[in-house]
Short mmCIF file of C-alpha atoms in Angstrom, two decimals:
data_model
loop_
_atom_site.label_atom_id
_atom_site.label_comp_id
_atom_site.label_asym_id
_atom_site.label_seq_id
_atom_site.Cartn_x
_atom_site.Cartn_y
_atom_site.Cartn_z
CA UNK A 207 0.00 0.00 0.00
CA UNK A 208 1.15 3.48 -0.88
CA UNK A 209 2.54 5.58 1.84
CA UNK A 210 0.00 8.78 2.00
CA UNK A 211 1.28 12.65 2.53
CA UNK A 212 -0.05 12.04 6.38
CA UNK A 213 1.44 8.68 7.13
CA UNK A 214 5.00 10.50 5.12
CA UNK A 215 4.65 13.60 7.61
CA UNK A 216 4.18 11.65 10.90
CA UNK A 217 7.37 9.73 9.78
CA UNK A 218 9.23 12.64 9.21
CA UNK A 219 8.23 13.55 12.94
CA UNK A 220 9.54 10.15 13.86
CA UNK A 221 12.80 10.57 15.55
CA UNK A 222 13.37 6.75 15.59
CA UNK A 223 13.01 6.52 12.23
CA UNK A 224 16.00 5.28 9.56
CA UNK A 225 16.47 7.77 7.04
CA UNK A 226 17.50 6.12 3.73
CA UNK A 227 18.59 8.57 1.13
CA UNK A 228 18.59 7.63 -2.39
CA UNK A 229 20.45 9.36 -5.27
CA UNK A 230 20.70 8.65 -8.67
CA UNK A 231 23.03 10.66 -10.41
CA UNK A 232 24.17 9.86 -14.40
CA UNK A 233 27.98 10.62 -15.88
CA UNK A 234 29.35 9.72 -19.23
CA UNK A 235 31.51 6.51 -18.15
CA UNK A 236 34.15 6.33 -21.49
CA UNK A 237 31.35 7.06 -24.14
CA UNK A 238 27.99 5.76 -22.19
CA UNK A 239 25.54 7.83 -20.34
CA UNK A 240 25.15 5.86 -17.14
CA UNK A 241 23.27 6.64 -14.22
CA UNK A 242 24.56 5.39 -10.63
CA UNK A 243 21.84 4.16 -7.96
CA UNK A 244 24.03 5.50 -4.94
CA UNK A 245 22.35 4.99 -0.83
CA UNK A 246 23.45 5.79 2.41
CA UNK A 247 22.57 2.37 3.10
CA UNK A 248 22.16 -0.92 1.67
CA UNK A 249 19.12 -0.90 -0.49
CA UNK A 250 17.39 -2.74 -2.76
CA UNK A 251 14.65 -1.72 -5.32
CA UNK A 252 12.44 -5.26 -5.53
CA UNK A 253 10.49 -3.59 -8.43
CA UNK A 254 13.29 -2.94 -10.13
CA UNK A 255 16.10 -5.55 -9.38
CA UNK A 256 18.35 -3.14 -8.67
CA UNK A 257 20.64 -2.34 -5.58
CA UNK A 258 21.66 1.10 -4.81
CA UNK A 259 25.29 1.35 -3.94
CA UNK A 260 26.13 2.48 -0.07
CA UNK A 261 28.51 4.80 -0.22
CA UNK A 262 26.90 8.18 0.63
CA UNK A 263 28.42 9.14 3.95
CA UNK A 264 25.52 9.54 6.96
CA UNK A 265 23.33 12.36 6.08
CA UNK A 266 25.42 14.16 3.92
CA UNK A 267 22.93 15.89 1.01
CA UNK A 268 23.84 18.90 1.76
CA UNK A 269 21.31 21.71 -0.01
CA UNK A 270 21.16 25.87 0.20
CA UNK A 271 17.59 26.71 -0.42
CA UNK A 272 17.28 30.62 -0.86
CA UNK A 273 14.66 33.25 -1.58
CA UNK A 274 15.95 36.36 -2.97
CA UNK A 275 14.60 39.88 -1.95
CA UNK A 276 15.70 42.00 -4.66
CA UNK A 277 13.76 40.36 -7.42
CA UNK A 278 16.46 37.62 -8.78
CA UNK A 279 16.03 33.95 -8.82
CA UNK A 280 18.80 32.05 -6.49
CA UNK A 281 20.42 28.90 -7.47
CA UNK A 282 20.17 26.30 -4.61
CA UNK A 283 23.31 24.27 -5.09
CA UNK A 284 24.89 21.32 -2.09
CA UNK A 285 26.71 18.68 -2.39
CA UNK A 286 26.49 14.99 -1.82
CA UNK A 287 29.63 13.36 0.24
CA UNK A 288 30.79 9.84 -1.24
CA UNK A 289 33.06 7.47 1.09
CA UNK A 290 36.07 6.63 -0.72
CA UNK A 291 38.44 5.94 2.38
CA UNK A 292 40.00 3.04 0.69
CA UNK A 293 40.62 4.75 -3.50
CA UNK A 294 38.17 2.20 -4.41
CA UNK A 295 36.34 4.76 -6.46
CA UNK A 296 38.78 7.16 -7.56
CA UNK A 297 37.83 6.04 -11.16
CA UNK A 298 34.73 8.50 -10.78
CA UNK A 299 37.28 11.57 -11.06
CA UNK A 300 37.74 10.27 -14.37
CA UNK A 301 33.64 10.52 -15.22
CA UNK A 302 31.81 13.42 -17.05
CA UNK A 303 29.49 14.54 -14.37
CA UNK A 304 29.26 18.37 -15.43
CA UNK A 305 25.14 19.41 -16.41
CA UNK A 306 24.06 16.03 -16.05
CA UNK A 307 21.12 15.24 -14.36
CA UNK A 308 20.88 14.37 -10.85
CA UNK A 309 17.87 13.38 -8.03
CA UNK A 310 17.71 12.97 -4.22
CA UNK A 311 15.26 10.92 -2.32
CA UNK A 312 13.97 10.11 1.33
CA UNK A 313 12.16 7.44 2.68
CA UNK A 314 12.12 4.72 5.38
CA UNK A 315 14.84 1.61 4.60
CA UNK A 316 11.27 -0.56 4.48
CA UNK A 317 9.92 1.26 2.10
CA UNK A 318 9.11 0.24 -2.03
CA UNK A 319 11.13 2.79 -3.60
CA UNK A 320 8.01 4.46 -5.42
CA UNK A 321 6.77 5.66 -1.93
CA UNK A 322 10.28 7.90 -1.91
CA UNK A 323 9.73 11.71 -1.84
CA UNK A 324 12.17 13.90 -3.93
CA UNK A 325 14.31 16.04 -1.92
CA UNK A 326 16.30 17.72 -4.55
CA UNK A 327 16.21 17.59 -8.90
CA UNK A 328 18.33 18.98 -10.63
CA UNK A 329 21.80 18.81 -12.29
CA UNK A 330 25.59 18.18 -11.81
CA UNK A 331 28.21 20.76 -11.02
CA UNK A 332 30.89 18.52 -11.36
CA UNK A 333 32.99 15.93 -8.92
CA UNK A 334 36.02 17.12 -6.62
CA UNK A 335 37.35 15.77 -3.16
CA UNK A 336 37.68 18.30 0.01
CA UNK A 337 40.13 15.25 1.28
CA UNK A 338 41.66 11.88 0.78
CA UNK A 339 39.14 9.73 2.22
CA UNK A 340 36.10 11.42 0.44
CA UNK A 341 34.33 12.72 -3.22
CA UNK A 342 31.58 15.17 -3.36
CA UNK A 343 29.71 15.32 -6.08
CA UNK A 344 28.78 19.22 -6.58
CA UNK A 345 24.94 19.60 -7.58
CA UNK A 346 22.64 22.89 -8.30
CA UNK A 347 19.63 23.24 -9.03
CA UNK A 348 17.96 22.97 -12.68
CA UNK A 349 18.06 27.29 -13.15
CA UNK A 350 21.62 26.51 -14.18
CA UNK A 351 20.11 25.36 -17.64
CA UNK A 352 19.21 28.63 -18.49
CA UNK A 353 22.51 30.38 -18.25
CA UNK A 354 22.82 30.21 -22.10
CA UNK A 355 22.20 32.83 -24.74
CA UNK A 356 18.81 33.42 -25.54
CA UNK A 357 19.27 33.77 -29.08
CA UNK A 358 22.53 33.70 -31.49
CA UNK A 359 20.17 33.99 -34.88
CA UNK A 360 21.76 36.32 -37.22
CA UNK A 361 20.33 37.86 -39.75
CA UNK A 362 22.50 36.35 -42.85
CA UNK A 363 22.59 37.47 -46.27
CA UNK A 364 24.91 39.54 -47.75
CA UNK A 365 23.58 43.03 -46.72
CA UNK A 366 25.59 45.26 -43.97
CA UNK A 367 23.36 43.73 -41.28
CA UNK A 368 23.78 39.97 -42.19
CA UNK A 369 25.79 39.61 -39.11
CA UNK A 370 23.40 41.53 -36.71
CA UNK A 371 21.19 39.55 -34.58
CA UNK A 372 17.59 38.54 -35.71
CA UNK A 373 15.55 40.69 -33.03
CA UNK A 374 13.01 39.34 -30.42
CA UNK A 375 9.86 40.86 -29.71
CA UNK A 376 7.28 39.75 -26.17
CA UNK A 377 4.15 40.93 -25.07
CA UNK A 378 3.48 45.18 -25.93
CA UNK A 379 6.58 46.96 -26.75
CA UNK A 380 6.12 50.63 -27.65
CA UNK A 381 8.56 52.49 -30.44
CA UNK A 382 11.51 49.33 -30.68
CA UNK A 383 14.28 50.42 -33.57
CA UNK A 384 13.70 47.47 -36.16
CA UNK A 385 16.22 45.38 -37.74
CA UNK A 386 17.04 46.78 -41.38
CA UNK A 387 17.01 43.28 -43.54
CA UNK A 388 16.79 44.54 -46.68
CA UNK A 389 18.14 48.13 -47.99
CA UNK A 390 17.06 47.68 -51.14
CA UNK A 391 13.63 46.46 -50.50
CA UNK A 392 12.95 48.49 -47.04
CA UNK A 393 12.04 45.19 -45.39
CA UNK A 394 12.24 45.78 -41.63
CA UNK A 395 11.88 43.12 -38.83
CA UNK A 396 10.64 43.35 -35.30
CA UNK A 397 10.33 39.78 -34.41
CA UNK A 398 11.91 36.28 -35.60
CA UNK A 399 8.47 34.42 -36.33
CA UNK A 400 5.05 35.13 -36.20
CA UNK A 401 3.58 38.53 -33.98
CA UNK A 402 -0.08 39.57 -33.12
CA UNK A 403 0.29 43.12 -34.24
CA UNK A 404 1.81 46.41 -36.03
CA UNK A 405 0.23 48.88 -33.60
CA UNK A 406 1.89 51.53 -35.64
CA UNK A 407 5.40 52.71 -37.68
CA UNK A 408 6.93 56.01 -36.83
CA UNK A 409 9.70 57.96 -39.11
CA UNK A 410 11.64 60.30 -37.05
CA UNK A 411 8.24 60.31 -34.65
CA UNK A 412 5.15 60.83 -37.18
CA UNK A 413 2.99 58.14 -37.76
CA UNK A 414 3.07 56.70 -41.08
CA UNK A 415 1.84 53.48 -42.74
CA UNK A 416 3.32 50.28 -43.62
CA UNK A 417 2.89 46.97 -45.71
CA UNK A 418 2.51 44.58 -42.92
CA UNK A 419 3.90 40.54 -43.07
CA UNK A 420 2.54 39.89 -39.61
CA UNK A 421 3.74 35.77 -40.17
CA UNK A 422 7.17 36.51 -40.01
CA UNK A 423 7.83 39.49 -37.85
CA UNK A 424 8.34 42.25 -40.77
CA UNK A 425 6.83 45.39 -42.31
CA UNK A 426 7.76 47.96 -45.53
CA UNK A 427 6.86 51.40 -44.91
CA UNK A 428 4.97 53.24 -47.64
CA UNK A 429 6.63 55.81 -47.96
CA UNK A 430 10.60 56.18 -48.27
CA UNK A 431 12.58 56.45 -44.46
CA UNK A 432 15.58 58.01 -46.21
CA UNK A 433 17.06 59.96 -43.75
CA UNK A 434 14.90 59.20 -40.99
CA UNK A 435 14.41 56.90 -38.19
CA UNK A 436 12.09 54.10 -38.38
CA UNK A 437 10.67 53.07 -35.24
CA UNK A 438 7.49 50.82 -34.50
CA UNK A 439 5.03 50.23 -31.61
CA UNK A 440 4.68 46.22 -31.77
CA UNK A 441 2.29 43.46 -30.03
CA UNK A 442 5.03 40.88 -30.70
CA UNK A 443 5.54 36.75 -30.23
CA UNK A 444 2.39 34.87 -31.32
CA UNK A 445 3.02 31.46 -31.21
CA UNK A 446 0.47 28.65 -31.63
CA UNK A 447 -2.14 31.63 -32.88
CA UNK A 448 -1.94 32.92 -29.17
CA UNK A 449 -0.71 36.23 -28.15
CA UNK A 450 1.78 35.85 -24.90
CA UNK A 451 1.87 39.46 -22.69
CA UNK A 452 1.77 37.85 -19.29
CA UNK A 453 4.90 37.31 -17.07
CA UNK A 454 4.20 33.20 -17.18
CA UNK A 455 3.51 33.29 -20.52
CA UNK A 456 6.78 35.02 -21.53
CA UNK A 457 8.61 33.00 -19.02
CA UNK A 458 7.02 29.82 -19.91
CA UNK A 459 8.13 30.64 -23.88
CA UNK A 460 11.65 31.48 -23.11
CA UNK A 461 11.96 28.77 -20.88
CA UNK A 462 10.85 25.97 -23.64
CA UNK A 463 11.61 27.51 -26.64
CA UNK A 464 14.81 29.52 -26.45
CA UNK A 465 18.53 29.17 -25.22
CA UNK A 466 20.41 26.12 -26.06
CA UNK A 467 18.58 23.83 -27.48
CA UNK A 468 19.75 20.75 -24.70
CA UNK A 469 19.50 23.43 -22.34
CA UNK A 470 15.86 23.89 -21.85
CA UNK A 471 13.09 23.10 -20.33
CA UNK A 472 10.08 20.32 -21.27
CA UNK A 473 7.01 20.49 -19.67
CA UNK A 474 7.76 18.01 -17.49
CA UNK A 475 10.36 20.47 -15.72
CA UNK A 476 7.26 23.51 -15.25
CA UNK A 477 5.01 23.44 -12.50
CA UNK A 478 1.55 23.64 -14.21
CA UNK A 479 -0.45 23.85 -11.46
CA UNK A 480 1.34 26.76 -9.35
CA UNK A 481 1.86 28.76 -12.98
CA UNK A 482 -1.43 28.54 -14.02
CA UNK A 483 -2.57 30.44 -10.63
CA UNK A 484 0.65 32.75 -10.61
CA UNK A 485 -1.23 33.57 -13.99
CA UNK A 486 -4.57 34.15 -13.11
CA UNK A 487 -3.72 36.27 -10.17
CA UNK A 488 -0.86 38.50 -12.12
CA UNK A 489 -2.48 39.46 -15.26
CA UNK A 490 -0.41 42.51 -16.23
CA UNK A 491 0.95 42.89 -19.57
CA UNK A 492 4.68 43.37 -20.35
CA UNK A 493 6.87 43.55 -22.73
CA UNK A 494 10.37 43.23 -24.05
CA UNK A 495 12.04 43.63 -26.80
CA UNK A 496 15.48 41.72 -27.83
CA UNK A 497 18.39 42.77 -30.07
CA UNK A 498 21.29 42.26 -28.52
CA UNK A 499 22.98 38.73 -26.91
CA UNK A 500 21.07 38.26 -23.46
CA UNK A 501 21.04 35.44 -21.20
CA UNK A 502 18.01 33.38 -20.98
CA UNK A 503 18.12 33.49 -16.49
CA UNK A 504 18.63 37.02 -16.82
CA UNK A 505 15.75 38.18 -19.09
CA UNK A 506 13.20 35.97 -17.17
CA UNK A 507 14.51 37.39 -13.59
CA UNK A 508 13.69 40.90 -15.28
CA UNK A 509 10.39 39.93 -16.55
CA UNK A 510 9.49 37.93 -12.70
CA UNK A 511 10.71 40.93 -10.71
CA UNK A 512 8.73 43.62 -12.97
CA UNK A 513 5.84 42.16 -11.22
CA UNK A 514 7.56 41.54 -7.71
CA UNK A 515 7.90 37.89 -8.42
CA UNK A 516 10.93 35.49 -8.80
CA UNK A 517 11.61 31.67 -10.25
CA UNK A 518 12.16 29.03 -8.16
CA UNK A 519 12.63 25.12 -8.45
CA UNK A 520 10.42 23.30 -6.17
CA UNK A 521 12.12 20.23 -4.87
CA UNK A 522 10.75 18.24 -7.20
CA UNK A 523 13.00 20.37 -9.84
CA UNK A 524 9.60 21.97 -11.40
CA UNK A 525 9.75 25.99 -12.48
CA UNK A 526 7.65 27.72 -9.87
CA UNK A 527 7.19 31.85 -9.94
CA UNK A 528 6.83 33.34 -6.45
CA UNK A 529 6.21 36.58 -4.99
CA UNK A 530 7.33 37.50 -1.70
CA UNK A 531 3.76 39.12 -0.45
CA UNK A 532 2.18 39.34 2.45
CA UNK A 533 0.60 36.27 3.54
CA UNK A 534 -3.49 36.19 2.33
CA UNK A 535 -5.92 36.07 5.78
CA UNK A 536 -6.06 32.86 7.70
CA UNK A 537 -5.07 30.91 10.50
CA UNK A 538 -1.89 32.06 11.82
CA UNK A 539 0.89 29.39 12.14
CA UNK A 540 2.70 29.28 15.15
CA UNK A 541 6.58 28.60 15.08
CA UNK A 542 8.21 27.79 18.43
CA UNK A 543 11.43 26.79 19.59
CA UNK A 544 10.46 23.74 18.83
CA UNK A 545 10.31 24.04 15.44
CA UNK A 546 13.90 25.84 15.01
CA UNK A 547 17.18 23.94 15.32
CA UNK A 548 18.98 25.81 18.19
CA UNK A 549 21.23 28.75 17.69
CA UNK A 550 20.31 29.18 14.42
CA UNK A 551 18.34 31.66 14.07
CA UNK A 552 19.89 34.80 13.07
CA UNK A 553 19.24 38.07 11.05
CA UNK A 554 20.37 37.75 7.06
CA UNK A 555 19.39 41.17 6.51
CA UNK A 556 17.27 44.19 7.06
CA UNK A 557 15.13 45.99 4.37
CA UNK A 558 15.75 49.20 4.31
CA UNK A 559 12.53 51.69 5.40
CA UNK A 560 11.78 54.01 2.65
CA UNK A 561 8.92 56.84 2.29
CA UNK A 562 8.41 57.17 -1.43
CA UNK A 563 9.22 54.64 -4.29
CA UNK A 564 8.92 55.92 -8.19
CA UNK A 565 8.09 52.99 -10.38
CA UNK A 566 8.92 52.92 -14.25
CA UNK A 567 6.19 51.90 -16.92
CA UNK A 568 5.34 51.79 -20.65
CA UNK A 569 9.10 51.74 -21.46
CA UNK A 570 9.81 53.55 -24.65
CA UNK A 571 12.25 52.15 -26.52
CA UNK A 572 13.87 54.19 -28.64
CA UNK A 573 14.68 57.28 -26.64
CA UNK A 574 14.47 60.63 -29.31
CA UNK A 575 15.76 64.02 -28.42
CA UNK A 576 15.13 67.16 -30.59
CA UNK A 577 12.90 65.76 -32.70
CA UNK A 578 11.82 68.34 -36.05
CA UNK A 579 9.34 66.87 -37.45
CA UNK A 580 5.67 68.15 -36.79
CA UNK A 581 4.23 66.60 -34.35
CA UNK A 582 2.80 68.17 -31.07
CA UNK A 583 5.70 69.21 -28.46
CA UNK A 584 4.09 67.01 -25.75
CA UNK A 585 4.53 64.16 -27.89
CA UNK A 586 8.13 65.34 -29.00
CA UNK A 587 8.20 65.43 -24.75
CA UNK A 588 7.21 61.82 -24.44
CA UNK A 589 10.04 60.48 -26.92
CA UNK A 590 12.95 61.76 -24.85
CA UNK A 591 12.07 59.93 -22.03
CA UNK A 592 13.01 56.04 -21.94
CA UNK A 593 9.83 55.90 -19.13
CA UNK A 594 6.88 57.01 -18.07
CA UNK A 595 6.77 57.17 -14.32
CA UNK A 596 4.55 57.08 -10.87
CA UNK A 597 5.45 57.46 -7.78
CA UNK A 598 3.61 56.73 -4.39
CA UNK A 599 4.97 58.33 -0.81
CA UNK A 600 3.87 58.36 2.94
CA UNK A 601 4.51 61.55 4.15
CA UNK A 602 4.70 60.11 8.08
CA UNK A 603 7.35 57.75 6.87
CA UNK A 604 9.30 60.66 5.15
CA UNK A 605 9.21 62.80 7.84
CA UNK A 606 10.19 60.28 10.45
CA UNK A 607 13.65 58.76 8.49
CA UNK A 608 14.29 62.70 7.44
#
């Protein structure tokens, strides 16, 4: 019979219970992906036929779970201590182990080893050895994936731009500079693949027209921008026939679709469940727009922390967005000494108190001073500032820190 969540929480309160960790960790062995079945005792899988090897010293998974306050996601990393007091295994060292995948499991020794719960998923750092009698296999969490570029799609061809990166456009972005493609032709792109909308073109800041290709990301003005600077307002990506403005939906997109391509995500590594009401309860649209070589962690902790929120992998290693809130009304929780190992709680750090915040929106792009053309000054105004601004104070808090 399968252990339940109650029956696994009362034996977590057991303090005669035997902890059995299970890892399974893979390296390339010569040429072979293999995946080791490592324990910090002697156990055997029935279902399986297959005995995990005891050589993970006591206790020793070792993981740093953070939260970030200043809007970016935290990689938890730890390691996992392997007894090697006799060289027996000092053939590892000569394993692959970097960005390969790697899980952590607890459960009682009695146990089948589908009633396990998941302590840590994610991936490899590498192997080293703090001493002579040990290896410690270095492990981090699955954010590590996206540390790659988001995009590295040039343009091509043989025009001055060929080697100029194809641009990305999310959600609402208002007056981006377009790629040039095509001199000859006046073919400008906003977007590498299909967008929702052209809201309008600008040259040097009046509105004009355009031949729209809204399939693959590009427009032609009607009239010719020589001498002049062509800028557009753009709903952009529009994948699937399904405009994406919200911060999960951008996330979710970069996650899957962009970076390397061994690098990123399925849908098995996205928790569905917590992203789906992340989504319905942060509704704001954003946007960005991409020309230059980002990274894909980067962008996404942007897009998270323009609505307060950051990404975190759950211990199951699924993509969770948070947002560090105040908690919704309820039945307090109670934590007592009982509940904290002793002497270690401590202050990390103290926010800062402040009396007014100013908060950025509705970036602009394309910043344009001294415009000539004849448009209205307030909207000449509007184009030298990269944002529009608002700003909320609390004049007893100002006075007070004064």
């Amino acid at each position: 019979m399968a252990i339940s969540d109650a029956q696994y929480t009362a034996w977590l309160s057991n303090n005669s219970a035997v902890r059995c960790i299970l890892v399974e960790a893979v390296a390339r062995i010569s040429t072979v992906e293999t995946t080791l079945y490592l324990s910090n005792l002697a156990y055997h899988d029935s279902a399986a036929g297959r005995t995990y090897q005891s050589v993970i010293v006591g206790n020793s998974v070792r993981i740093v779970e953070r939260i970030s306050l200043d809007g970016d996601s935290t990689l938890n990393f730890g390691d996992i201590e392997i007894n090697n007091i006799d060289g027996e295994l000092d053939g590892w060292l000569d394993y692959v182990w970097a960005n390969r995948n790697v899980s952590a499991y607890v459960g009682d020794i009695s146990w089948a080893r589908s009633d396990f719960r998941p302590i840590f998923v994610g991936v490899t750092e590498d192997l080293d050895s703090k001493d002579n009698s040990t290896l410690n296999i270095k492990i981090r969490d699955k954010l590590g994936r996206l540390n790659t570029p988001v995009t590295e799609q040039t343009l091509g061809g043989s025009t001055s731009n060929k080697n100029e990166l194809m641009p990305l456009c999310f959600g609402e972005c208002h007056n981006v500079s377009p790629l040039l493609a095509d001199p000859a032709t006046l073919d400008y792109r906003v977007h590498n693949g299909q967008i929702e909308r052209l809201i309008e073109i600008r040259s040097n800041g009046a509105p004009g027209t355009s031949t729209d290709t809204l399939s693959s990301g590009k427009f032609v003005p009607d009239v010719n921008p020589q001498g002049t600077k062509i800028t557009a307002s753009v709903q952009g990506d529009r994948p699937a026939g399904s405009w994406l403005k919200t911060t999960k939906q951008i996330i979710e997109r970069l996650v899957t679709n962009f970076g390397e391509v061994n690098s990123r995500f399925t849908a098995g590594d996205l928790d569905s469940s917590n992203l789906s009401t992340f989504d319905a309860a942060n509704q704001q649209a954003l946007g960005i727009y991409l020309k230059r070589r980002e990274n894909v962690k980067q962008i996404c902790d942007q897009i998270a922390a323009s609505v307060g929120a950051q990404m975190v992998m759950s211990r199951a290693g699924k993509l969770q967005l948070h947002k560090v809130d105040l908690p919704p009304p309820g039945t307090p929780v109670e934590i007592t000494e009982d509940d904290i190992i002793d002497n270690t709680l401590q202050i990390v750090e103290r926010v800062p108190v402040v009396g007014a915040v100013k908060i950025g929106y509705a970036k602009n792009w394309t910043v344009q001073e001294n415009l000539e053309t004849g448009i209205p000054q307030e909207h000449k105004d509007l184009f030298e500032k990269e944002w529009l601004t608002t700003t909320s104070e609390d004049a007893s808090v100002k006075s007070i820190s004064a």
